[in-house]
Amino acid sequence: MHYAALATDYDGTIAHDGVVDAETRDELERLRATGRRLILVTGRELDDLRRVLPRLDLFNMIVAENGALLFDPAANEEIALAPPPPAAFVERLRTLNVQPLSVGRAIVASWEPHEGRVLQAIRELGLDLQITFNKGAVMVLPAAVNKASGLRAALDRLGISPLNCVGVGDAENDLAFLDVCGLCVAVANALPTLQERADWVTPSARGAGVVELVDRIVATDLAELDSHVRRQRVALAQREDGAPECLAPHRQSLLLAGSSGGGKTTFTTGLLERLAAAGFQVCVVDPEGDYEGLPGLVGSGSSDQPPKIEQVLEWLRKTQSSVVVTLLGLALPDRPHFLDMLLPELIAERSRTGRPHFIVVDEAHHLLPADWNPEAAVLASNLQGFLLVTVYPERLSHRALAAVERLLVVGTSVGHALSRFAEARGVAIPAVDDVLERGELLSFSPVDGTVARLRVIAPDAARQRHRRKYAQGQLGEDKSFWFRGPERRLHLRAQNLTLFVQMAAGVDDETWAYHLRRGDYSRWIRDAIKDEGLAAEVARIEQAASPVEARRLIADAISRCYTLPE
């Protein structure tokens, strides 16, 4: 379930002449029975609403007075979202004979054509108030208080992201709160300006239109609309003509394959940046610390501290928090078991709130191996909204492979990665050019066989973060460089490039030459540091230079590429 809440206007939307009919009421109750939340967003004052709608308990939360008051029916609690109107302002409106005049907890309301006198009073008193119109009604509230601000407060209280909320309305004062929602609907009787901005217009008016909307939410979760809704998409990559190739993150699952150092982390980092900018919540399962310190992500776990599931879930319950779960503090054999415990919790959280919207699993062949056999709660049909990253697609569980809607390949040996995936998935292998230009990726759909060449959208912060991490960070034991020597008498660990350069300068000649002849230095830089360019340069040094000269040349090459402390 992605759309976990429906926010609806009252008059002209679910109500006709101030009354909600029985069919509309029953349909709203059916929506709540699915576990979704129902939020009423109205310009009416609460006491007036009680008079026309005895069943306030239909709603999980009520935003009244055009965003100035929040009411929790279950707790019978009122929460003021704006200060009361200035007494001098109300008195001035009365002396100006603004009638009728209604004064709520924060709102002051009248009708056209009194807007001129209302504006006169605001100017005379120098007040920071705004006028909002609603089909002839004139409502006055403090600046920045409107249905949008009220809805945000309601969603925060319910723990629902705006992207997981459908909004429906009919009038000009609904535009603000509909713009907050992940999907915007107008009933057939809505003003033309609202219909033009809506993602969908119901065939019927008022309550009958809301019934149609609820039917569609329950039947399909509006999945058929998401591919056209701007707020539910992000740029996956770039086509040849410069147009974005878009992704509906919560609806699609991807497999990213390619050789080590081929650009998988760069692609993923850029996608994470764009997801964060669009408001999507992401959970990254990071076995190697590749995403530590990425802006916009909070972390659980480190190189010497195992992650905690309770901490991960606590962060994810905050709608604006994305989390990177670093597994370096766990022994290698324990990492798949940790994911086995975490994944059901993430799926359960999604079923309640629609979040996290996107889950990234790096080193997926290790965490979701061929013998991965999840419980019924974690079936392949539920593995939507995933990015699985691996060098070895053929080693993935068949359950994980079955969920993949698109394979993305970066780096060299494109045909090799594609053929291994196709054979494991049991689909025909398309004929492709095995060579990609720098910055390109190949996209393949196992569903319809579509193949496309796309351009990677480079991340903003990846290279700077990459340099800092590998120069001074803490790689795990399995990714560190170990100076052991020909007889394996040494046990010296370099967990970053700074320590490597320091140890390389001091290690004995026999040990240094042993690793040099084997090509261990370039192999480590390619596989662990994931810097193909530096690895190629170091490989040339290994092949051509003497051991004494190689010490200096390799240290210089690393220093040029990475800023090392003095």
Coordinates of C-alpha atoms in Angstrom, one line a residue:
M1 CA 0.0 0.0 0.0
H2 CA 1.5 3.3 -1.1
Y3 CA -1.4 5.7 -0.6
A4 CA -1.9 5.4 3.1
A5 CA -4.2 8.5 3.6
L6 CA -7.0 10.4 2.0
A7 CA -7.3 14.2 2.7
T8 CA -10.7 15.6 1.7
D9 CA -12.4 18.9 1.7
Y10 CA -16.0 19.1 3.1
D11 CA -18.4 21.5 1.4
G12 CA -18.8 20.7 -2.3
T13 CA -16.6 17.6 -2.0
I14 CA -17.9 15.0 0.3
A15 CA -20.9 17.2 1.3
H16 CA -23.8 18.6 -0.7
D17 CA -25.7 21.5 0.9
G18 CA -23.7 20.8 4.1
V19 CA -24.7 17.1 4.3
V20 CA -22.8 13.9 3.7
D21 CA -25.1 11.3 2.3
A22 CA -25.2 7.7 3.5
E23 CA -23.4 6.2 0.4
T24 CA -20.5 8.6 0.8
R25 CA -20.3 8.0 4.5
D26 CA -20.3 4.2 4.0
E27 CA -17.5 4.5 1.4
L28 CA -15.3 6.5 3.7
E29 CA -15.8 3.9 6.4
R30 CA -14.8 1.2 3.9
L31 CA -11.6 3.2 3.1
R32 CA -10.7 3.3 6.8
A33 CA -11.3 -0.4 7.1
T34 CA -8.4 -1.0 4.8
G35 CA -6.0 0.6 7.3
R36 CA -5.8 3.9 5.5
R37 CA -6.2 7.2 7.4
L38 CA -8.9 9.7 6.6
I39 CA -8.3 13.5 7.1
L40 CA -11.0 16.1 6.8
V41 CA -9.6 19.5 5.7
T42 CA -12.3 22.3 5.9
G43 CA -12.7 26.0 6.3
R44 CA -15.6 25.5 8.7
E45 CA -15.3 26.2 12.4
L46 CA -15.3 23.1 14.6
D47 CA -18.6 23.9 16.4
D48 CA -20.3 24.5 13.1
L49 CA -18.9 21.2 11.7
R50 CA -20.3 19.3 14.7
R51 CA -23.7 20.7 13.9
V52 CA -23.8 19.4 10.3
L53 CA -21.6 16.3 10.8
P54 CA -22.4 14.3 13.9
R55 CA -20.0 11.6 13.0
L56 CA -16.6 13.4 13.4
D57 CA -15.2 9.9 14.3
L58 CA -15.3 9.1 10.6
F59 CA -11.9 10.8 10.5
N60 CA -8.6 10.1 12.0
M61 CA -7.8 13.9 12.0
I62 CA -9.7 17.0 11.2
V63 CA -8.1 20.2 10.0
A64 CA -10.7 23.0 10.7
E65 CA -10.8 26.8 10.2
N66 CA -8.9 26.6 7.0
G67 CA -5.7 25.2 8.7
A68 CA -5.8 27.1 12.0
L69 CA -7.2 24.3 14.2
L70 CA -6.4 20.6 14.4
F71 CA -8.8 18.2 16.1
D72 CA -8.1 14.6 17.0
P73 CA -11.6 12.8 17.3
A74 CA -10.2 9.7 19.1
A75 CA -8.5 11.8 21.8
N76 CA -11.2 14.5 21.7
E77 CA -8.2 17.0 21.6
E78 CA -8.0 20.4 20.0
I79 CA -4.6 21.7 18.9
A80 CA -4.4 25.4 18.0
L81 CA -2.2 26.0 14.9
A82 CA -2.6 29.8 15.0
P83 CA -3.2 32.5 17.6
P84 CA -6.7 33.9 18.2
P85 CA -7.7 36.9 16.0
P86 CA -6.8 40.4 17.4
A87 CA -9.8 41.8 19.3
A88 CA -9.2 45.2 17.7
F89 CA -9.5 43.7 14.2
V90 CA -12.8 42.0 15.0
E91 CA -14.1 45.2 16.6
R92 CA -13.1 47.2 13.5
L93 CA -14.9 44.8 11.2
R94 CA -18.0 45.3 13.2
T95 CA -17.8 49.1 13.1
L96 CA -17.4 48.8 9.3
N97 CA -20.7 46.8 9.3
V98 CA -19.1 43.6 7.9
Q99 CA -22.1 41.2 8.2
P100 CA -22.4 38.3 8.6
L101 CA -19.3 38.0 10.6
S102 CA -18.0 34.7 12.2
V103 CA -15.2 34.5 14.6
G104 CA -13.6 31.1 15.4
R105 CA -10.6 30.0 17.5
A106 CA -8.3 31.8 14.9
I107 CA -10.4 32.4 11.8
V108 CA -12.5 35.4 11.0
A109 CA -15.0 34.9 8.1
S110 CA -17.5 36.8 6.1
W111 CA -18.8 36.8 2.5
E112 CA -18.3 38.8 -0.6
P113 CA -18.5 41.7 -1.3
H114 CA -17.1 42.6 2.1
E115 CA -13.5 41.8 1.1
G116 CA -12.8 45.5 0.5
R117 CA -13.7 46.4 4.1
V118 CA -11.8 43.5 5.5
L119 CA -8.7 44.6 3.6
Q120 CA -9.2 48.2 4.8
A121 CA -9.3 47.0 8.5
I122 CA -6.1 44.9 8.0
R123 CA -4.3 47.9 6.5
E124 CA -5.5 50.4 9.1
L125 CA -4.3 48.2 11.9
G126 CA -1.1 47.1 10.2
L127 CA -1.8 43.3 10.7
D128 CA 0.0 40.4 9.2
L129 CA -3.2 38.7 8.0
Q130 CA -4.2 37.2 4.7
I131 CA -7.5 36.8 2.9
T132 CA -8.5 33.5 1.4
F133 CA -11.5 33.1 -0.9
N134 CA -13.8 30.0 -1.1
K135 CA -16.7 30.2 -3.6
G136 CA -17.8 33.6 -2.2
A137 CA -16.7 33.1 1.4
V138 CA -14.0 35.5 2.7
M139 CA -11.7 34.0 5.3
V140 CA -9.0 35.8 7.2
L141 CA -6.1 34.1 9.0
P142 CA -2.5 34.9 9.9
A143 CA -0.1 34.8 7.0
A144 CA 1.2 31.3 6.1
V145 CA -1.7 29.6 7.9
N146 CA -3.9 27.7 5.3
K147 CA -5.2 24.3 4.5
A148 CA -1.7 23.2 3.5
S149 CA 0.0 24.1 6.8
G150 CA -2.9 22.4 8.6
L151 CA -2.6 19.2 6.6
R152 CA 1.1 19.0 7.2
A153 CA 0.5 19.2 10.9
A154 CA -2.1 16.4 10.6
L155 CA 0.2 14.2 8.6
D156 CA 3.0 14.7 11.0
R157 CA 0.8 13.7 13.9
L158 CA -0.3 10.5 12.0
G159 CA 3.3 9.7 10.8
I160 CA 2.3 9.9 7.1
S161 CA 4.5 11.4 4.4
P162 CA 2.7 13.9 2.1
L163 CA 3.8 11.6 -0.8
N164 CA 1.6 8.9 0.7
C165 CA -1.5 11.1 0.8
V166 CA -4.2 11.6 -1.8
G167 CA -6.0 14.9 -1.7
V168 CA -9.5 15.8 -3.1
G169 CA -11.2 19.1 -3.3
D170 CA -13.4 21.5 -5.3
A171 CA -12.6 25.2 -4.6
E172 CA -9.8 27.7 -4.7
N173 CA -8.9 27.4 -1.0
D174 CA -8.2 23.7 -1.6
L175 CA -5.3 24.4 -4.1
A176 CA -2.8 24.9 -1.3
F177 CA -3.4 21.6 0.5
L178 CA -3.8 19.7 -2.8
D179 CA -0.3 20.8 -3.8
V180 CA 1.1 19.2 -0.6
C181 CA -0.4 15.8 -1.5
G182 CA 1.4 13.1 -3.4
L183 CA -1.6 12.8 -5.8
C184 CA -4.2 15.6 -6.4
V185 CA -7.9 14.8 -7.4
A186 CA -10.7 17.2 -8.3
V187 CA -14.3 16.3 -8.2
A188 CA -16.3 16.9 -11.3
N189 CA -17.9 20.1 -9.9
A190 CA -14.6 21.6 -9.0
L191 CA -13.6 25.0 -10.3
P192 CA -11.8 24.9 -13.7
T193 CA -8.5 26.1 -12.2
L194 CA -8.4 23.2 -9.8
Q195 CA -9.4 20.7 -12.4
E196 CA -6.5 21.9 -14.6
R197 CA -4.0 21.2 -11.9
A198 CA -5.5 17.9 -10.8
D199 CA -3.8 14.5 -11.6
W200 CA -7.3 13.1 -12.0
V201 CA -10.9 14.5 -12.2
T202 CA -13.6 12.2 -11.0
P203 CA -16.5 11.5 -13.5
S204 CA -19.1 12.4 -10.9
A205 CA -19.6 15.4 -8.7
R206 CA -19.3 15.8 -4.9
G207 CA -19.9 12.7 -2.8
A208 CA -20.5 10.5 -5.8
G209 CA -17.1 11.5 -7.2
V210 CA -15.4 10.7 -3.8
V211 CA -17.1 7.3 -3.9
E212 CA -15.5 6.7 -7.3
L213 CA -12.1 7.8 -5.9
V214 CA -12.3 5.5 -2.9
D215 CA -13.3 2.6 -5.1
R216 CA -10.2 3.2 -7.2
I217 CA -7.9 3.6 -4.2
V218 CA -9.2 0.3 -2.7
A219 CA -9.0 -1.6 -6.0
T220 CA -5.6 -0.5 -7.4
D221 CA -4.0 1.9 -4.9
L222 CA -4.0 4.3 -7.9
A223 CA -1.0 2.6 -9.3
E224 CA -2.2 3.3 -12.8
L225 CA -1.8 7.0 -12.2
D226 CA 1.7 7.1 -10.7
S227 CA 3.5 6.9 -14.0
H228 CA 2.0 10.2 -15.0
V229 CA 2.1 12.0 -11.6
R230 CA 5.2 14.3 -11.4
R231 CA 5.5 14.1 -7.6
Q232 CA 5.7 10.3 -7.7
R233 CA 8.6 10.1 -10.1
V234 CA 12.3 10.9 -10.1
A235 CA 14.9 10.9 -12.9
L236 CA 16.5 7.5 -13.1
A237 CA 18.9 8.4 -15.9
Q238 CA 19.0 10.6 -19.1
R239 CA 18.0 9.5 -22.6
E240 CA 20.1 10.3 -25.7
D241 CA 17.9 13.4 -26.4
G242 CA 18.5 14.8 -22.9
A243 CA 15.0 14.0 -21.6
P244 CA 14.9 12.2 -18.3
E245 CA 14.1 8.5 -18.0
C246 CA 11.8 8.5 -15.0
L247 CA 11.3 6.0 -12.1
A248 CA 8.3 5.6 -9.8
P249 CA 10.4 4.5 -6.9
H250 CA 7.8 2.8 -4.8
R251 CA 6.3 0.8 -7.7
Q252 CA 9.4 -0.6 -9.5
S253 CA 12.3 -2.8 -8.5
L254 CA 15.7 -2.6 -10.2
L255 CA 18.8 -4.7 -10.3
L256 CA 22.1 -2.8 -10.8
A257 CA 24.9 -5.0 -12.1
G258 CA 28.4 -4.4 -13.3
S259 CA 32.1 -5.0 -12.7
S260 CA 33.7 -3.8 -9.5
G261 CA 34.7 -0.2 -9.9
G262 CA 32.4 0.2 -12.9
G263 CA 30.3 3.0 -11.4
K264 CA 27.6 1.3 -9.4
T265 CA 28.2 3.4 -6.3
T266 CA 28.3 6.6 -8.4
F267 CA 24.9 5.8 -10.1
T268 CA 23.3 4.8 -6.8
T269 CA 24.6 7.9 -5.0
G270 CA 23.1 10.2 -7.7
L271 CA 19.8 8.4 -7.5
L272 CA 19.7 8.7 -3.7
E273 CA 20.4 12.5 -4.0
R274 CA 17.4 12.9 -6.4
L275 CA 15.1 10.7 -4.2
A276 CA 15.9 12.9 -1.2
A277 CA 15.3 16.1 -3.1
A278 CA 11.9 14.8 -4.1
G279 CA 10.9 13.9 -0.6
F280 CA 11.1 10.1 -0.8
Q281 CA 12.3 8.2 2.2
V282 CA 15.0 5.7 1.6
C283 CA 16.6 2.9 3.6
V284 CA 20.0 1.8 2.3
V285 CA 21.5 -1.5 3.5
D286 CA 25.2 -0.9 3.1
P287 CA 27.6 -3.8 3.8
E288 CA 30.8 -1.9 2.9
G289 CA 30.3 1.6 4.2
D290 CA 30.0 3.1 0.7
Y291 CA 27.2 5.4 1.7
E292 CA 28.3 6.6 5.1
G293 CA 28.2 10.3 5.5
L294 CA 26.0 10.9 2.4
P295 CA 24.0 14.2 2.9
G296 CA 20.4 13.6 3.9
L297 CA 20.9 10.1 5.4
V298 CA 21.2 9.3 9.1
G299 CA 23.1 6.2 10.1
S300 CA 22.8 3.2 12.2
G301 CA 26.0 1.1 12.6
S302 CA 29.6 1.8 11.8
S303 CA 32.9 -0.1 11.2
D304 CA 33.1 -1.1 14.8
Q305 CA 29.4 -0.8 15.9
P306 CA 26.7 -3.2 14.6
P307 CA 23.4 -1.5 13.5
K308 CA 20.3 -1.8 15.6
I309 CA 16.9 -2.6 14.1
E310 CA 15.1 -0.6 16.8
Q311 CA 17.2 2.4 15.9
V312 CA 16.6 2.0 12.2
L313 CA 12.8 1.8 12.7
E314 CA 12.8 4.8 15.1
W315 CA 14.5 6.9 12.4
L316 CA 12.1 5.6 9.7
R317 CA 9.1 6.6 11.7
K318 CA 10.1 10.2 11.2
T319 CA 8.7 10.9 7.7
Q320 CA 11.6 13.1 6.6
S321 CA 14.4 10.8 7.7
S322 CA 16.3 8.5 5.4
V323 CA 18.6 5.9 6.9
V324 CA 21.8 4.1 5.9
V325 CA 22.2 0.8 7.7
T326 CA 26.0 0.1 7.8
L327 CA 26.9 -3.6 8.3
L328 CA 30.7 -3.2 8.7
G329 CA 30.4 -3.9 12.4
L330 CA 28.9 -7.3 11.8
A331 CA 30.9 -10.4 10.9
L332 CA 30.5 -11.3 7.2
P333 CA 28.5 -14.5 7.9
D334 CA 26.1 -12.6 10.2
R335 CA 25.0 -9.9 7.6
P336 CA 22.4 -12.0 5.7
H337 CA 20.8 -12.9 9.0
F338 CA 20.6 -9.3 10.0
L339 CA 18.8 -8.5 6.8
D340 CA 16.5 -11.4 7.3
M341 CA 15.4 -9.8 10.6
L342 CA 15.2 -6.2 9.2
L343 CA 13.4 -6.9 6.0
P344 CA 10.1 -8.1 7.5
E345 CA 10.0 -5.0 9.7
L346 CA 10.5 -2.7 6.7
I347 CA 7.7 -4.5 4.8
A348 CA 5.4 -4.2 7.8
E349 CA 6.2 -0.5 8.1
R350 CA 5.4 -0.1 4.4
S351 CA 2.0 -1.8 4.8
R352 CA 1.1 0.7 7.5
T353 CA 2.5 4.0 6.2
G354 CA 3.8 3.3 2.6
R355 CA 7.3 4.0 3.8
P356 CA 10.3 3.7 3.3
H357 CA 9.5 4.4 -0.3
F358 CA 12.7 2.9 -1.7
I359 CA 15.1 0.2 -0.3
V360 CA 18.6 -0.2 -1.6
V361 CA 20.4 -3.5 -0.9
D362 CA 24.1 -3.4 -1.8
E363 CA 26.1 -6.6 -2.3
A364 CA 22.7 -8.2 -2.9
H365 CA 24.3 -11.6 -4.0
H366 CA 25.6 -12.0 -0.4
L367 CA 22.6 -10.6 1.5
L368 CA 19.9 -12.3 -0.7
P369 CA 21.8 -15.4 -1.9
A370 CA 20.4 -18.3 -4.0
D371 CA 19.1 -20.1 -0.9
W372 CA 17.3 -17.1 0.5
N373 CA 13.9 -18.3 1.5
P374 CA 11.9 -15.6 3.3
E375 CA 8.8 -16.1 5.3
A376 CA 5.4 -15.5 3.8
A377 CA 5.5 -11.9 4.9
V378 CA 8.4 -11.2 2.5
L379 CA 7.4 -12.6 -0.8
A380 CA 8.8 -11.6 -4.2
S381 CA 5.4 -9.9 -5.0
N382 CA 6.1 -7.5 -2.1
L383 CA 9.6 -6.6 -3.3
Q384 CA 8.5 -3.4 -5.1
G385 CA 10.5 -0.3 -4.6
F386 CA 13.9 -2.0 -4.3
L387 CA 17.3 -1.4 -5.9
L388 CA 19.5 -4.5 -5.6
V389 CA 23.2 -3.9 -6.4
T390 CA 25.6 -6.7 -7.2
V391 CA 28.5 -7.8 -9.3
Y392 CA 27.0 -11.3 -9.5
P393 CA 23.4 -11.3 -10.6
E394 CA 23.4 -15.0 -11.2
R395 CA 24.0 -15.6 -7.4
L396 CA 20.8 -13.8 -6.4
S397 CA 17.8 -15.6 -4.9
H398 CA 15.2 -16.6 -7.6
R399 CA 12.6 -14.7 -5.4
A400 CA 14.6 -11.5 -5.7
L401 CA 15.3 -12.0 -9.4
A402 CA 11.6 -12.5 -10.1
A403 CA 10.8 -9.1 -8.6
V404 CA 13.2 -7.2 -10.9
E405 CA 11.4 -5.1 -13.6
R406 CA 14.6 -3.5 -15.0
L407 CA 18.2 -4.5 -15.2
L408 CA 20.8 -1.7 -15.3
V409 CA 24.4 -2.5 -16.2
V410 CA 27.4 -0.2 -15.8
G411 CA 31.1 -0.6 -16.5
T412 CA 32.8 -3.1 -18.8
S413 CA 31.6 -6.5 -20.0
V414 CA 28.0 -5.5 -20.4
G415 CA 27.1 -8.6 -22.4
H416 CA 28.6 -10.8 -19.7
A417 CA 26.5 -9.3 -17.0
L418 CA 23.4 -9.3 -19.2
S419 CA 23.7 -12.9 -20.2
R420 CA 24.2 -14.0 -16.6
F421 CA 21.1 -12.2 -15.5
A422 CA 19.0 -13.4 -18.4
E423 CA 20.0 -17.1 -17.9
A424 CA 19.3 -16.8 -14.1
R425 CA 15.9 -15.1 -14.8
G426 CA 15.0 -17.5 -17.7
V427 CA 14.5 -14.9 -20.4
A428 CA 16.0 -14.5 -23.9
I429 CA 19.4 -12.8 -24.1
P430 CA 19.2 -9.7 -26.3
A431 CA 22.0 -8.8 -28.7
V432 CA 23.8 -5.7 -27.4
D433 CA 27.0 -3.8 -27.9
D434 CA 29.4 -5.0 -25.2
V435 CA 31.1 -1.6 -24.9
L436 CA 29.6 1.4 -23.1
E437 CA 31.1 4.9 -23.3
R438 CA 32.1 6.5 -20.0
G439 CA 29.0 7.7 -18.1
E440 CA 26.6 5.4 -20.0
L441 CA 24.5 2.5 -18.7
L442 CA 22.4 -0.2 -20.3
S443 CA 18.8 -0.7 -19.4
F444 CA 17.1 -4.1 -20.1
S445 CA 13.5 -5.0 -19.3
P446 CA 13.0 -8.8 -18.7
V447 CA 9.3 -8.3 -19.0
D448 CA 9.2 -7.1 -22.7
G449 CA 12.8 -7.4 -23.8
T450 CA 13.3 -3.6 -24.2
V451 CA 16.9 -2.5 -24.3
A452 CA 18.1 1.1 -24.1
R453 CA 21.4 3.0 -23.7
L454 CA 21.1 5.8 -21.1
R455 CA 23.4 8.4 -19.5
V456 CA 24.2 8.3 -15.8
I457 CA 23.2 11.5 -14.0
A458 CA 26.3 12.3 -11.9
P459 CA 25.8 12.9 -8.2
D460 CA 26.7 16.3 -6.7
A461 CA 28.6 15.1 -3.6
A462 CA 29.7 11.6 -4.5
R463 CA 33.3 12.3 -5.5
Q464 CA 34.1 14.4 -2.5
R465 CA 32.5 11.9 -0.2
H466 CA 34.3 9.0 -1.9
R467 CA 37.7 10.7 -1.5
R468 CA 37.2 11.5 2.2
K469 CA 35.9 8.0 3.0
Y470 CA 38.7 6.1 1.3
A471 CA 41.5 8.5 2.4
Q472 CA 40.6 8.6 6.1
G473 CA 37.6 6.4 6.7
Q474 CA 37.4 2.9 8.2
L475 CA 37.1 0.0 5.8
G476 CA 36.0 -3.3 7.2
E477 CA 38.5 -6.2 7.7
D478 CA 37.4 -7.8 4.5
K479 CA 38.1 -4.6 2.5
S480 CA 41.3 -3.5 4.2
F481 CA 44.7 -4.1 2.6
W482 CA 46.7 -6.7 4.6
F483 CA 50.5 -6.7 4.3
R484 CA 51.4 -10.3 5.0
G485 CA 54.5 -11.1 2.9
P486 CA 55.5 -14.3 1.1
E487 CA 55.4 -16.5 4.2
R488 CA 52.4 -14.7 5.7
R489 CA 54.4 -13.8 8.8
L490 CA 53.0 -10.3 8.9
H491 CA 49.5 -9.2 9.8
L492 CA 49.5 -5.4 9.1
R493 CA 46.1 -3.9 8.3
A494 CA 45.6 -0.7 6.2
Q495 CA 41.9 0.3 6.6
N496 CA 42.2 3.4 4.4
L497 CA 44.6 5.0 1.8
T498 CA 46.3 7.2 4.4
L499 CA 47.4 4.1 6.4
F500 CA 48.3 2.2 3.2
V501 CA 50.7 5.0 2.1
Q502 CA 52.3 5.1 5.6
M503 CA 52.7 1.4 5.8
A504 CA 54.0 1.1 2.3
A505 CA 56.8 3.5 3.2
G506 CA 57.9 1.4 6.2
V507 CA 57.2 -2.2 5.3
D508 CA 60.3 -4.4 4.5
D509 CA 61.5 -4.8 0.9
E510 CA 60.6 -8.5 0.6
T511 CA 57.0 -7.9 1.7
W512 CA 56.6 -4.9 -0.6
A513 CA 58.0 -6.7 -3.6
Y514 CA 55.9 -9.8 -3.0
H515 CA 52.6 -7.9 -3.1
L516 CA 53.9 -5.8 -6.0
R517 CA 54.7 -8.8 -8.2
R518 CA 51.2 -10.3 -7.5
G519 CA 49.4 -7.1 -8.5
D520 CA 47.8 -6.9 -5.1
Y521 CA 47.9 -3.2 -4.9
S522 CA 46.0 -2.4 -8.1
R523 CA 43.6 -5.2 -7.3
W524 CA 42.8 -3.8 -3.9
I525 CA 42.3 -0.3 -5.3
R526 CA 40.0 -1.6 -8.0
D527 CA 37.9 -3.9 -5.8
A528 CA 37.9 -2.2 -2.4
I529 CA 38.6 1.5 -3.2
K530 CA 36.5 1.2 -6.4
D531 CA 38.7 3.6 -8.4
E532 CA 39.2 2.1 -11.8
G533 CA 41.4 5.0 -13.0
L534 CA 43.8 4.9 -10.1
A535 CA 43.8 1.1 -10.2
A536 CA 44.8 1.1 -13.9
E537 CA 47.7 3.6 -13.2
V538 CA 48.9 1.4 -10.3
A539 CA 48.7 -1.7 -12.5
R540 CA 51.0 0.0 -15.0
I541 CA 53.5 0.8 -12.3
E542 CA 53.4 -2.8 -11.0
Q543 CA 54.3 -4.1 -14.4
A544 CA 57.0 -1.5 -15.4
A545 CA 58.7 -0.1 -12.3
S546 CA 61.3 -1.6 -10.0
P547 CA 60.1 -2.2 -6.4
V548 CA 62.1 0.8 -5.1
E549 CA 60.7 3.1 -7.8
A550 CA 57.2 1.6 -7.4
R551 CA 57.0 2.7 -3.7
R552 CA 57.4 6.3 -4.7
L553 CA 55.3 6.2 -7.8
I554 CA 52.3 4.5 -6.2
A555 CA 52.4 6.9 -3.2
D556 CA 52.5 9.8 -5.6
A557 CA 49.6 8.5 -7.6
I558 CA 47.4 8.0 -4.5
S559 CA 48.3 11.5 -3.3
R560 CA 47.4 13.1 -6.6
C561 CA 43.9 11.5 -6.5
Y562 CA 43.2 11.8 -2.8
T563 CA 43.9 14.5 -0.4
L564 CA 46.0 12.9 2.3
P565 CA 46.8 14.6 5.6
E566 CA 50.4 15.7 6.2

